[in-house]
Short mmCIF file of C-alpha atoms in Angstrom, two decimals:
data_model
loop_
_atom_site.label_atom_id
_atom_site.label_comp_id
_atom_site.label_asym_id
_atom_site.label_seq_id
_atom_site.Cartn_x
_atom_site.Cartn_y
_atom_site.Cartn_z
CA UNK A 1 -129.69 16.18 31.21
CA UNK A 2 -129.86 17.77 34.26
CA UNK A 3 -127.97 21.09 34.65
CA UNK A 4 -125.60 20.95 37.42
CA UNK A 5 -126.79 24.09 39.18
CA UNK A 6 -130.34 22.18 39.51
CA UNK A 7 -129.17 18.56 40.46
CA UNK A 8 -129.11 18.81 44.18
CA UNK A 9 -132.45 20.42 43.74
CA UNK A 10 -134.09 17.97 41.66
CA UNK A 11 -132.31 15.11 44.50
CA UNK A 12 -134.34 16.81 47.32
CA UNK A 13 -137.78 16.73 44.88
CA UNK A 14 -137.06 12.81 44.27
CA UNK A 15 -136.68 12.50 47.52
CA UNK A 16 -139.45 14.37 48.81
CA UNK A 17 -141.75 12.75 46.37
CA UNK A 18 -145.08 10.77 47.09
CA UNK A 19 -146.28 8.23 44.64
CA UNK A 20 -149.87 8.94 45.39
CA UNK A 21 -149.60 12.91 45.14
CA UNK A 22 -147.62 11.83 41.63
CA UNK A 23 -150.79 10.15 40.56
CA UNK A 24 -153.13 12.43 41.32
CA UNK A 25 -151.34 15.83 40.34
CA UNK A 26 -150.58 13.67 36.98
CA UNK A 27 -154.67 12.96 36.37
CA UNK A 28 -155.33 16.78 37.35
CA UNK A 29 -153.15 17.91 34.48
CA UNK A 30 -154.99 15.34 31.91
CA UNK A 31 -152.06 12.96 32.04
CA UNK A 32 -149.63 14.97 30.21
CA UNK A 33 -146.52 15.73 32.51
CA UNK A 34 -145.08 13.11 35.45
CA UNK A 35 -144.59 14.35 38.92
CA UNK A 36 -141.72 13.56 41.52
CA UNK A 37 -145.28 13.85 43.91
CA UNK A 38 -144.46 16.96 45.85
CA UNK A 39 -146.74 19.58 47.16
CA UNK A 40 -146.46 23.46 46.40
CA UNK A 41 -145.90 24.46 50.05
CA UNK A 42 -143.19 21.55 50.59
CA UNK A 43 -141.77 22.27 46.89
CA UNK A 44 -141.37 25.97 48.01
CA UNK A 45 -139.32 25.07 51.26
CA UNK A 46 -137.17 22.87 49.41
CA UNK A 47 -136.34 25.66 47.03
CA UNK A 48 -136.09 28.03 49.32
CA UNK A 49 -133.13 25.91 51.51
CA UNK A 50 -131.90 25.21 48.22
CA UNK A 51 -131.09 28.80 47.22
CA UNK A 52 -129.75 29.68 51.01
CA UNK A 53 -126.94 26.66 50.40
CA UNK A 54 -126.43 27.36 46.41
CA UNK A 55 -127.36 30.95 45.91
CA UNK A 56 -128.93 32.35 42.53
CA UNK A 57 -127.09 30.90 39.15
CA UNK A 58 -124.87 32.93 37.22
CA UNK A 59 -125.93 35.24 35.22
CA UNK A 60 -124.58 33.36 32.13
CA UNK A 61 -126.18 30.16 33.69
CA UNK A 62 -129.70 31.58 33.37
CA UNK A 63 -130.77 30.19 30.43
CA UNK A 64 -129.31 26.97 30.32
CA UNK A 65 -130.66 26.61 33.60
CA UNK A 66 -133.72 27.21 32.67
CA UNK A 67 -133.53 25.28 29.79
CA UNK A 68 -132.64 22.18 31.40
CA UNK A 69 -135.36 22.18 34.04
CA UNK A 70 -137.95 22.40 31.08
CA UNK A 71 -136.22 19.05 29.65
CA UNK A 72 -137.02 17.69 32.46
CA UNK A 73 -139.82 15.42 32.80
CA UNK A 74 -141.09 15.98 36.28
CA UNK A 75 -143.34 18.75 36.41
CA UNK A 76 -142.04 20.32 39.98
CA UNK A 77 -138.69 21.02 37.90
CA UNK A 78 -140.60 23.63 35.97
CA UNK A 79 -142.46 24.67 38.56
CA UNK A 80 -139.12 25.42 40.64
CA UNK A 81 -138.01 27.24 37.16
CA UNK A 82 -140.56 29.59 37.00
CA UNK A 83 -140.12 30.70 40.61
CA UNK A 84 -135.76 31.01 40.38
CA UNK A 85 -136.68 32.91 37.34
CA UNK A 86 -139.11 35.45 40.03
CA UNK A 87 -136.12 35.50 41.83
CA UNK A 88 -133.85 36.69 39.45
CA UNK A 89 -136.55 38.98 37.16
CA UNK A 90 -134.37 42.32 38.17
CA UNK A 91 -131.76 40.50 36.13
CA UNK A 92 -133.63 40.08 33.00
CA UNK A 93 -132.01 40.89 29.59
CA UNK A 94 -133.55 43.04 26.74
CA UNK A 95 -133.18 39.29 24.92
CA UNK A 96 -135.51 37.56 27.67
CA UNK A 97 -138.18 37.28 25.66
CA UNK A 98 -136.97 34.70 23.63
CA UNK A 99 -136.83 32.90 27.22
CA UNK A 100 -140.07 33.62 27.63
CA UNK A 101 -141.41 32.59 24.70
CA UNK A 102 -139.63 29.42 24.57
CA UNK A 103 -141.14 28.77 28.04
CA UNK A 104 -144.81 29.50 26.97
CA UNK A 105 -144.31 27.32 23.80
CA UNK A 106 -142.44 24.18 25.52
CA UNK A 107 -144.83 21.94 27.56
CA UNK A 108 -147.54 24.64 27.34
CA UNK A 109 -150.53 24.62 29.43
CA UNK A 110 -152.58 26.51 31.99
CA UNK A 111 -150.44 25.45 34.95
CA UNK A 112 -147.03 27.08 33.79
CA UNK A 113 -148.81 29.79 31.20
CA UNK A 114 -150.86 31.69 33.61
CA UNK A 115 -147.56 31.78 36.51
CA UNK A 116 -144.91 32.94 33.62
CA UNK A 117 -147.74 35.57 31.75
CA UNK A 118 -148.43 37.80 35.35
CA UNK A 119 -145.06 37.60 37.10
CA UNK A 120 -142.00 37.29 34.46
CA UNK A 121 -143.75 38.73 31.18
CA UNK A 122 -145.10 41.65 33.07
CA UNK A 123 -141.44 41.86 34.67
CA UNK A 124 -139.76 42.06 31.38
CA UNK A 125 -142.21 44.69 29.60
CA UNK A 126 -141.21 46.67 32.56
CA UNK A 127 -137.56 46.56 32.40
CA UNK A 128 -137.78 47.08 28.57
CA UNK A 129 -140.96 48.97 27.42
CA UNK A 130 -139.89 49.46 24.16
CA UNK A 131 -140.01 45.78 23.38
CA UNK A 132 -143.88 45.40 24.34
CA UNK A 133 -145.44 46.73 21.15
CA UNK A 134 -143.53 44.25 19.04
CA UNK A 135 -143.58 41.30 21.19
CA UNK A 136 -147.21 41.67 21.62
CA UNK A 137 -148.29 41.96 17.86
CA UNK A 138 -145.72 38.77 17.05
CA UNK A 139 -147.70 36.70 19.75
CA UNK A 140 -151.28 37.37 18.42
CA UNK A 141 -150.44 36.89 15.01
CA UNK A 142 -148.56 34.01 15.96
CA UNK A 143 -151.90 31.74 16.14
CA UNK A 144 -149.76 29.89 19.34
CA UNK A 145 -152.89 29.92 22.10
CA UNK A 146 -150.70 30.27 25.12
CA UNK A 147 -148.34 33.06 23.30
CA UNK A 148 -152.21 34.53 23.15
CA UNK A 149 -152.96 33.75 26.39
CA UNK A 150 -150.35 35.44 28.09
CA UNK A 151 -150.94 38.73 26.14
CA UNK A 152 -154.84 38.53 27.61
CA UNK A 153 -153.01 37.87 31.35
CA UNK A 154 -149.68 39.46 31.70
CA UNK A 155 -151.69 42.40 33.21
CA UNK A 156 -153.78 40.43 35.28
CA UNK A 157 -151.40 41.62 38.89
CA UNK A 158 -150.96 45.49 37.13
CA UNK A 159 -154.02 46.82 38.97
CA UNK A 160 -154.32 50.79 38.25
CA UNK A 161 -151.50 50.87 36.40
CA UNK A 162 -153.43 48.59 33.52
CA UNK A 163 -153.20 49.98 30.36
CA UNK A 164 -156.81 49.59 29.96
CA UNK A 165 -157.15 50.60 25.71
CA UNK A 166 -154.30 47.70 25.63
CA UNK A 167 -156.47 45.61 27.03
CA UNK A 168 -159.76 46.59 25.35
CA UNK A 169 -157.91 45.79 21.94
CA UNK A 170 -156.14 42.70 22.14
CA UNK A 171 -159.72 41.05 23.53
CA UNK A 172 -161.45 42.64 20.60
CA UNK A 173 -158.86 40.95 18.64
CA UNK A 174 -159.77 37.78 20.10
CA UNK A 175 -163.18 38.50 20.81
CA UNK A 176 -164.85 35.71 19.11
CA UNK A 177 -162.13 33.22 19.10
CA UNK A 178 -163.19 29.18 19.96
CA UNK A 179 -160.96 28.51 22.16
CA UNK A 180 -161.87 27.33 25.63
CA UNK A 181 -158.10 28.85 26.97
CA UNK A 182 -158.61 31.95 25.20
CA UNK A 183 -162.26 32.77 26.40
CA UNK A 184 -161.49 31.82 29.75
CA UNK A 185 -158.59 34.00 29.71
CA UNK A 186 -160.55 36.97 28.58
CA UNK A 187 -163.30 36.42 31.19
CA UNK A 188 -160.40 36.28 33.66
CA UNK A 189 -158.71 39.48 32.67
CA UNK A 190 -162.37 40.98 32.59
CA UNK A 191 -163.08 40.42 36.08
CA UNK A 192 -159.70 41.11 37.27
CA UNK A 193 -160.08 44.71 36.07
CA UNK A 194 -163.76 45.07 37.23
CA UNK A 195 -162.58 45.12 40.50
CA UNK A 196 -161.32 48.78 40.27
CA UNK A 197 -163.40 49.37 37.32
CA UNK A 198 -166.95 47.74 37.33
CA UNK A 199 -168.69 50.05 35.35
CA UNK A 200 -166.14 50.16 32.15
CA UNK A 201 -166.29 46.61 31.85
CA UNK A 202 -170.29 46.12 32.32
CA UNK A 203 -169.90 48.90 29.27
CA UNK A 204 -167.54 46.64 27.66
CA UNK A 205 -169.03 43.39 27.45
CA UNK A 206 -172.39 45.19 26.13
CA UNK A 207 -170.73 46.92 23.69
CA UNK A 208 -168.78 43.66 21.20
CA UNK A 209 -169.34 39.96 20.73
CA UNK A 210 -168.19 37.46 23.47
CA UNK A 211 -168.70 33.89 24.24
CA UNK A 212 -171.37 32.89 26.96
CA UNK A 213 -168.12 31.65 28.94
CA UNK A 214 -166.27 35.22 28.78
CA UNK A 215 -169.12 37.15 29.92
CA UNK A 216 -169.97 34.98 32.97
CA UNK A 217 -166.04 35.18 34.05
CA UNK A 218 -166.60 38.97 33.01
CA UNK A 219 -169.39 39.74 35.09
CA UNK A 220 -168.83 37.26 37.61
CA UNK A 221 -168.67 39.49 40.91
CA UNK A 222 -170.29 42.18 39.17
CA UNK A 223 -174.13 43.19 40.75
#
């Protein structure tokens, strides 16, 4: 059910919707999540006139906000989610990450995973530092491939201030793993970082095992 906070909002997506955008954002994502049909840039003004007349929810709201948008089975709902949540990172808890992590492991894939890993998890191991170590190490043991996605791409917008050795590690850790999310996402976080830092990565990729697919994404814009 629909949390109150988020019903006018998810009235303006139904209403907003387009049967043949439904159809086709639904085949792009392999058929697993129905669409109300709306556009990003349209989806974005609706939320955005939706926050100006309802404001951000209550602190104490977060969650089951949150929560309740992921129940739902139009994919725009978690869309909208993820970017409230942007709104209101400042206002993340030390206990967030069990958000988080509920939100990578609930109607996981690339489309939610790879927003959520670069703009709330990065968020959060700001605010609390001390509970990056931990989390980290209890998502790659986890065997979960998103949780182990989003510690290959939570760094991906941290520019200089990557912790490069972090980085280095958990892909050796995953270095030869077989699947098609993970290698993509270490060719991604590669090439990410050899824009400020070509020559460590070329050094790298030369120096353990990777799939043909991580290398290419590696090396990708690299002479």
């Amino acid at each position: 059910m629909t949390h109150s906070y988020m019903k006018n909002l998810e009235d303006q997506l139904r209403m907003q919707g387009n049967s043949d955008i439904a159809l086709g954002a639904k085949a792009y994502l392999r058929n697993q999540f129905e669409f109300f049909g709306v556009k990003a840039p349209e989806r974005r003004n609706i939320l955005a006139e939706f926050i100006k007349s309802y404001g951000l929810p209550k602190q104490t709201d977060f969650v089951p906000v949150m929560k309740s948008a992921w129940e739902h089975p139009c994919r725009e709902m978690q869309y909208a989610a993820m970017e409230l949540s942007f709104k209101m990172k400042k206002h993340f808890t030390i206990d967030s990450n069990d958000l988080l992590e509920f939100l990578i492991c609930n109607k996981s894939w690339w489309d939610t995973v790879d927003y959520i890993s670069p703009n709330l998890v990065s968020n959060y191991f700001i605010l609390f530092p001390e509970k990056k170590d931990e989390t980290l190490e209890r998502w790659m043991i986890s065997g979960n491939i998103w949780l182990q996605r989003s510690c290959l791409l939570f760094q991906l917008k941290a520019k200089e201030k990557t912790d490069v050795a972090l980085l280095y590690s958990l892909i050796r850790r995953l270095s030869t793993h077989p699947d098609f999310f993970i290698r993509k996402a270490i060719g991604w976080a590669l090439r990410e970082h050899a824009k400020r830092n070509p020559e460590s990565v070329k050094l790298f990729v030369d120096s353990i095992e990777l799939s043909g697919l991580s290398k290419r994404e590696a090396l990708k814009h690299i002479g």
